[in-house]
CSV table of C-alpha atoms in Angstrom, one decimal:
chain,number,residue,atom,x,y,z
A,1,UNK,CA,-1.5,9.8,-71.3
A,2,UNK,CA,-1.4,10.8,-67.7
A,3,UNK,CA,1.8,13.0,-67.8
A,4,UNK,CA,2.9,11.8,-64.2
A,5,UNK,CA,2.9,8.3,-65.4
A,6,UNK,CA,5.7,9.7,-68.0
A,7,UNK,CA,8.2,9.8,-64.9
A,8,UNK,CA,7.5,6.1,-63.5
A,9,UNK,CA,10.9,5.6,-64.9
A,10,UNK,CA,12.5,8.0,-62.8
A,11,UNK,CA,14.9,7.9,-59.9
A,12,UNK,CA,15.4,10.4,-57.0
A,13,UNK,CA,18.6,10.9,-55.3
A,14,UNK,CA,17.8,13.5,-52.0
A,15,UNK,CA,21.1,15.3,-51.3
A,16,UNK,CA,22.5,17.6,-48.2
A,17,UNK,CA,24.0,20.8,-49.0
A,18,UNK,CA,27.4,18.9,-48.6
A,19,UNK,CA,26.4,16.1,-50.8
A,20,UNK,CA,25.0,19.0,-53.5
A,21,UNK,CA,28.2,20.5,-53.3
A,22,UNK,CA,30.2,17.4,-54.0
A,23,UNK,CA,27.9,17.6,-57.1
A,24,UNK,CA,28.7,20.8,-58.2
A,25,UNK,CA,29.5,20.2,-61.9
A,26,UNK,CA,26.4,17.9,-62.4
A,27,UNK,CA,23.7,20.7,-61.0
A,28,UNK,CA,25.6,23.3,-63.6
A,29,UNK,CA,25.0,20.9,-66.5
A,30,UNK,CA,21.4,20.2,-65.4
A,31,UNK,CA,21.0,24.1,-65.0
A,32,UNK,CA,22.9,24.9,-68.5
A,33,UNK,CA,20.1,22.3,-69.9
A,34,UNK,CA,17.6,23.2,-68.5
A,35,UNK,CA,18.0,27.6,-69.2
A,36,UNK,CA,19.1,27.3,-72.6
A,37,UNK,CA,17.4,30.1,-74.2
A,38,UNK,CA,17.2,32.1,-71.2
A,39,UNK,CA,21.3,32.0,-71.3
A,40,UNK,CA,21.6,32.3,-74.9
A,41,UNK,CA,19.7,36.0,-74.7
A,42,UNK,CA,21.9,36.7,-72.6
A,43,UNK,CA,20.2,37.4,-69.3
A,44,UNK,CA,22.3,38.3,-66.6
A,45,UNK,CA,20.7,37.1,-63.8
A,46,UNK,CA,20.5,33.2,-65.7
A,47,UNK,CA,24.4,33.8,-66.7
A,48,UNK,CA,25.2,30.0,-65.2
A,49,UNK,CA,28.3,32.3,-63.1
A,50,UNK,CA,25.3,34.4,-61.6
A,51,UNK,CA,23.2,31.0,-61.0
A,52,UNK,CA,26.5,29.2,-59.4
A,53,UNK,CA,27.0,31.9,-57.4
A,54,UNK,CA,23.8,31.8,-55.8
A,55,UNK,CA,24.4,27.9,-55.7
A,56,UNK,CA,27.1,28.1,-53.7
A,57,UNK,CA,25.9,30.6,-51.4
A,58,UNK,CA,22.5,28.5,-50.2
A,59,UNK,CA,25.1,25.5,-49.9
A,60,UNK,CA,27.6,27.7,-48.0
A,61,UNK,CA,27.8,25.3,-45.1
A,62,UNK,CA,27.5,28.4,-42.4
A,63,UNK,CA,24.3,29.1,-43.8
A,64,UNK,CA,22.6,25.9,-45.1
A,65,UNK,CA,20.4,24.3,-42.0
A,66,UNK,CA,18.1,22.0,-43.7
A,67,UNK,CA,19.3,22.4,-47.4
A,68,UNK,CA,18.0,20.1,-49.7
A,69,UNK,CA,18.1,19.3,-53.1
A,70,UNK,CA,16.4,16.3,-55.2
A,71,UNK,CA,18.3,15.3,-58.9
A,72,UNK,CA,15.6,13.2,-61.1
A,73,UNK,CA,17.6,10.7,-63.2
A,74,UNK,CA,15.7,9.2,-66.4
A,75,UNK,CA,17.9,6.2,-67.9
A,76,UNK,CA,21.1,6.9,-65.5
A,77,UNK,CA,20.9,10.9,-66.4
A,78,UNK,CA,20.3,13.8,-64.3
A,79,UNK,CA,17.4,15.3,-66.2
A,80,UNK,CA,15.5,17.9,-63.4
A,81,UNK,CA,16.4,18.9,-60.4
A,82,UNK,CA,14.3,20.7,-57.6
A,83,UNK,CA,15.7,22.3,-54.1
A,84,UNK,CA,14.8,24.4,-51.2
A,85,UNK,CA,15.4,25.1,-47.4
A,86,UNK,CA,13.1,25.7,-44.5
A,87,UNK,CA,13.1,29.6,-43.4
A,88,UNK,CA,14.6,30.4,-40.1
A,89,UNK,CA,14.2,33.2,-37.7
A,90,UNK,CA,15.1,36.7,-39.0
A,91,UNK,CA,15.8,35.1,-42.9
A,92,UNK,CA,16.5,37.1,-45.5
A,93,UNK,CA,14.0,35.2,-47.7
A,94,UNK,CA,11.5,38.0,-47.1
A,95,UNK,CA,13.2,41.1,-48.1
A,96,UNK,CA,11.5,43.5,-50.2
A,97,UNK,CA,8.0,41.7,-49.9
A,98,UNK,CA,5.3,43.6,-51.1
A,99,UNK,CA,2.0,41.7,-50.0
A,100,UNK,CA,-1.0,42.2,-52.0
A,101,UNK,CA,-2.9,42.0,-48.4
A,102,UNK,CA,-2.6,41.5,-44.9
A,103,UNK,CA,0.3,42.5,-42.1
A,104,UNK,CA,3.8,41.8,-43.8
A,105,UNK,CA,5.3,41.1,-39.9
A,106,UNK,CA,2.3,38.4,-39.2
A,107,UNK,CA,3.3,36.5,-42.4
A,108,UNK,CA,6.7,37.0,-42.7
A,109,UNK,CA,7.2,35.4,-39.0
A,110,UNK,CA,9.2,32.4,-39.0
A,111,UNK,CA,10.8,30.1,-37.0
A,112,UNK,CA,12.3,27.3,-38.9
A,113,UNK,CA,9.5,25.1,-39.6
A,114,UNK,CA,6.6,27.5,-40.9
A,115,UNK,CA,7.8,27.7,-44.4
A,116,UNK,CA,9.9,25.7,-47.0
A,117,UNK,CA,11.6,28.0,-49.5
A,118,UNK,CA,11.4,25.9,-52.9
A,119,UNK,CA,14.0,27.9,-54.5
A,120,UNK,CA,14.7,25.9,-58.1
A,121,UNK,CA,12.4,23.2,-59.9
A,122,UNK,CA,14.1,23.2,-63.3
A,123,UNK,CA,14.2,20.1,-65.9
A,124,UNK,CA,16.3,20.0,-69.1
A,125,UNK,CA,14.5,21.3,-71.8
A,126,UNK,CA,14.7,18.4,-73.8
A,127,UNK,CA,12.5,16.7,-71.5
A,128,UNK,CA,9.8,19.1,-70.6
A,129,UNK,CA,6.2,18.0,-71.0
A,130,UNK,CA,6.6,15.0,-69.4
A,131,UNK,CA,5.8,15.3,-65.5
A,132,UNK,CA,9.3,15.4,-64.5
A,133,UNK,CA,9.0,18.9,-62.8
A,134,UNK,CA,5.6,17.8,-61.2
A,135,UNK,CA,7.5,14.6,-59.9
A,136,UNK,CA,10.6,16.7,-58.8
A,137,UNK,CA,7.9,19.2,-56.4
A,138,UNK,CA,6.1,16.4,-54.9
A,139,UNK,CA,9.4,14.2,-54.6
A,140,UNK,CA,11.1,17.2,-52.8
A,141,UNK,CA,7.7,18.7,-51.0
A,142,UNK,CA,5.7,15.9,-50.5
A,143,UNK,CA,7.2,14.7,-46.9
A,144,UNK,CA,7.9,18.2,-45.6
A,145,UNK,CA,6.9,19.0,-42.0
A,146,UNK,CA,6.5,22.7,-42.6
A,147,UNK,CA,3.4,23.9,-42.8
A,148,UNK,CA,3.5,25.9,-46.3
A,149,UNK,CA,5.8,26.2,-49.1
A,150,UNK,CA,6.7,29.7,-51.0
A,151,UNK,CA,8.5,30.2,-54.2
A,152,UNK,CA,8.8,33.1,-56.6
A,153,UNK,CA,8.1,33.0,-60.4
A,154,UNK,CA,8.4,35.7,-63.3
A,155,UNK,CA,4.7,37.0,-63.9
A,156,UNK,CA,5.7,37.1,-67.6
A,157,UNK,CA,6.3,33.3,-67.6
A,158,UNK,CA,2.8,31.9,-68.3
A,159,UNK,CA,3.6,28.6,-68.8
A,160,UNK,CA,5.4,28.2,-64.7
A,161,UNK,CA,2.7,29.9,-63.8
A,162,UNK,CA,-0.4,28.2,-65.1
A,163,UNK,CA,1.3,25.2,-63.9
A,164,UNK,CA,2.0,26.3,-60.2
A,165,UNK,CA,-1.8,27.9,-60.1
A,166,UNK,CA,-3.0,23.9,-61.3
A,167,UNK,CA,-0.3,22.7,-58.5
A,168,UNK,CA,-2.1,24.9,-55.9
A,169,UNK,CA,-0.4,27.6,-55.7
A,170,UNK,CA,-1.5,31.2,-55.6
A,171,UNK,CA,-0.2,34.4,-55.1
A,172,UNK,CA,0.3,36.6,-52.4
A,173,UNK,CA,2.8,39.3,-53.5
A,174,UNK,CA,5.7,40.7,-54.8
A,175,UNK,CA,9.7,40.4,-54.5
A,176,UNK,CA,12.8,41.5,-55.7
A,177,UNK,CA,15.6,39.5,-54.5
A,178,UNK,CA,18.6,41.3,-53.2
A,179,UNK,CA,20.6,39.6,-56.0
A,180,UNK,CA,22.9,41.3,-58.5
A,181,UNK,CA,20.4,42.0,-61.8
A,182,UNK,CA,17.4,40.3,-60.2
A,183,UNK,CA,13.9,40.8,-61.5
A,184,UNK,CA,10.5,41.5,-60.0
A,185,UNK,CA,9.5,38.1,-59.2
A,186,UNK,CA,5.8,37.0,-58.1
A,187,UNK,CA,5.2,35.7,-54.5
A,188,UNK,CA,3.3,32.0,-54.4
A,189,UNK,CA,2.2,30.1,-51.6
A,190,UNK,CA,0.5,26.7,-51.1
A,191,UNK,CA,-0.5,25.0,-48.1
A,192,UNK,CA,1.5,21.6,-46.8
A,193,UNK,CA,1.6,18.7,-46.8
A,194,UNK,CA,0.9,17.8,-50.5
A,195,UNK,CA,-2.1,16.0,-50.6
């Protein structure tokens, strides 16, 4: 079976940075379902305090021009949820990029509608395997007006990555986030709009 016709049944709900917020508790249950084993080893950087933290910071309302986040609900239930912002002038997005080619200042140029930043796609893992996450990037990328997308993934997690690659994505670099305990996370890029 066609694992996007596997989330026919499910429903969007495309939220603001204030909206998001008023959500709060529902976006750390969907994270705490979706990062199960990742928190139960213990990582620091997937402690759900470390990934609220960031939460709130890309809400913070001083900081959050063109936040927005996409909850998939299957049967009345938050199952996924996907989010990202478009980069402004002089973002901090692009710290510490290492590109594998090319001028760093020519492709880190932006001016608030070059790139969308998708930051989380995550879907509980009960429910992976059936084209939720694809659903969740195309429901949250598939009417942007940037012209590309970025987003960073572990090079040790084959599975996000095979399914970017078949997504169109492809790499471009490296990037450690200034976060607390952050890892070495692989660059991707992909043209839009999604076709």
């Amino acid at each position: 079976m066609n694992p996007d016709r596997k989330a026919t049944a499910l429903t969007f709900h495309h939220l603001s940075a204030e909206q998001a917020r008023e959500r709060r508790t529902e976006i750390e249950d969907v994270f705490r379902g979706s990062y199960v084993h990742a928190i139960e080893a213990g990582e620091k950087f997937e402690a759900p305090e470390a990934f609220m933290h960031r939460f709130d910071a890309y809400t913070d309302p001083s900081r959050a021009a063109g936040f927005e986040l996409v909850i998939a609900e299957l049967e009345g239930r938050a199952c996924g949820q996907a989010w990202g912002w478009p980069l402004h002038e002089n973002t901090a997005w692009w710290g510490g990029l290492q590109l594998d080619e090319g001028n760093a200042a020519d492709f880190t140029a932006e001016n608030g509608s070059r790139t969308f930043a998708l930051s989380e796609i995550m879907v509980r893992s009960e429910l992976t395997g059936r084209g939720i996450a694809h659903a969740l990037h195309n429901e949250l990328l598939g009417h942007r007006a940037e012209q590309r997308a970025t987003l960073l993934v572990r090079p040790d997690n084959t599975r996000a990555y095979t399914t970017y690659r078949n997504w169109g994505w492809y790499r471009v670099g490296t990037l450690t986030p200034s976060w607390p305990d952050a890892p070495t996370f692989d660059v991707l890029i992909r043209d839009l709009p999604i076709s």
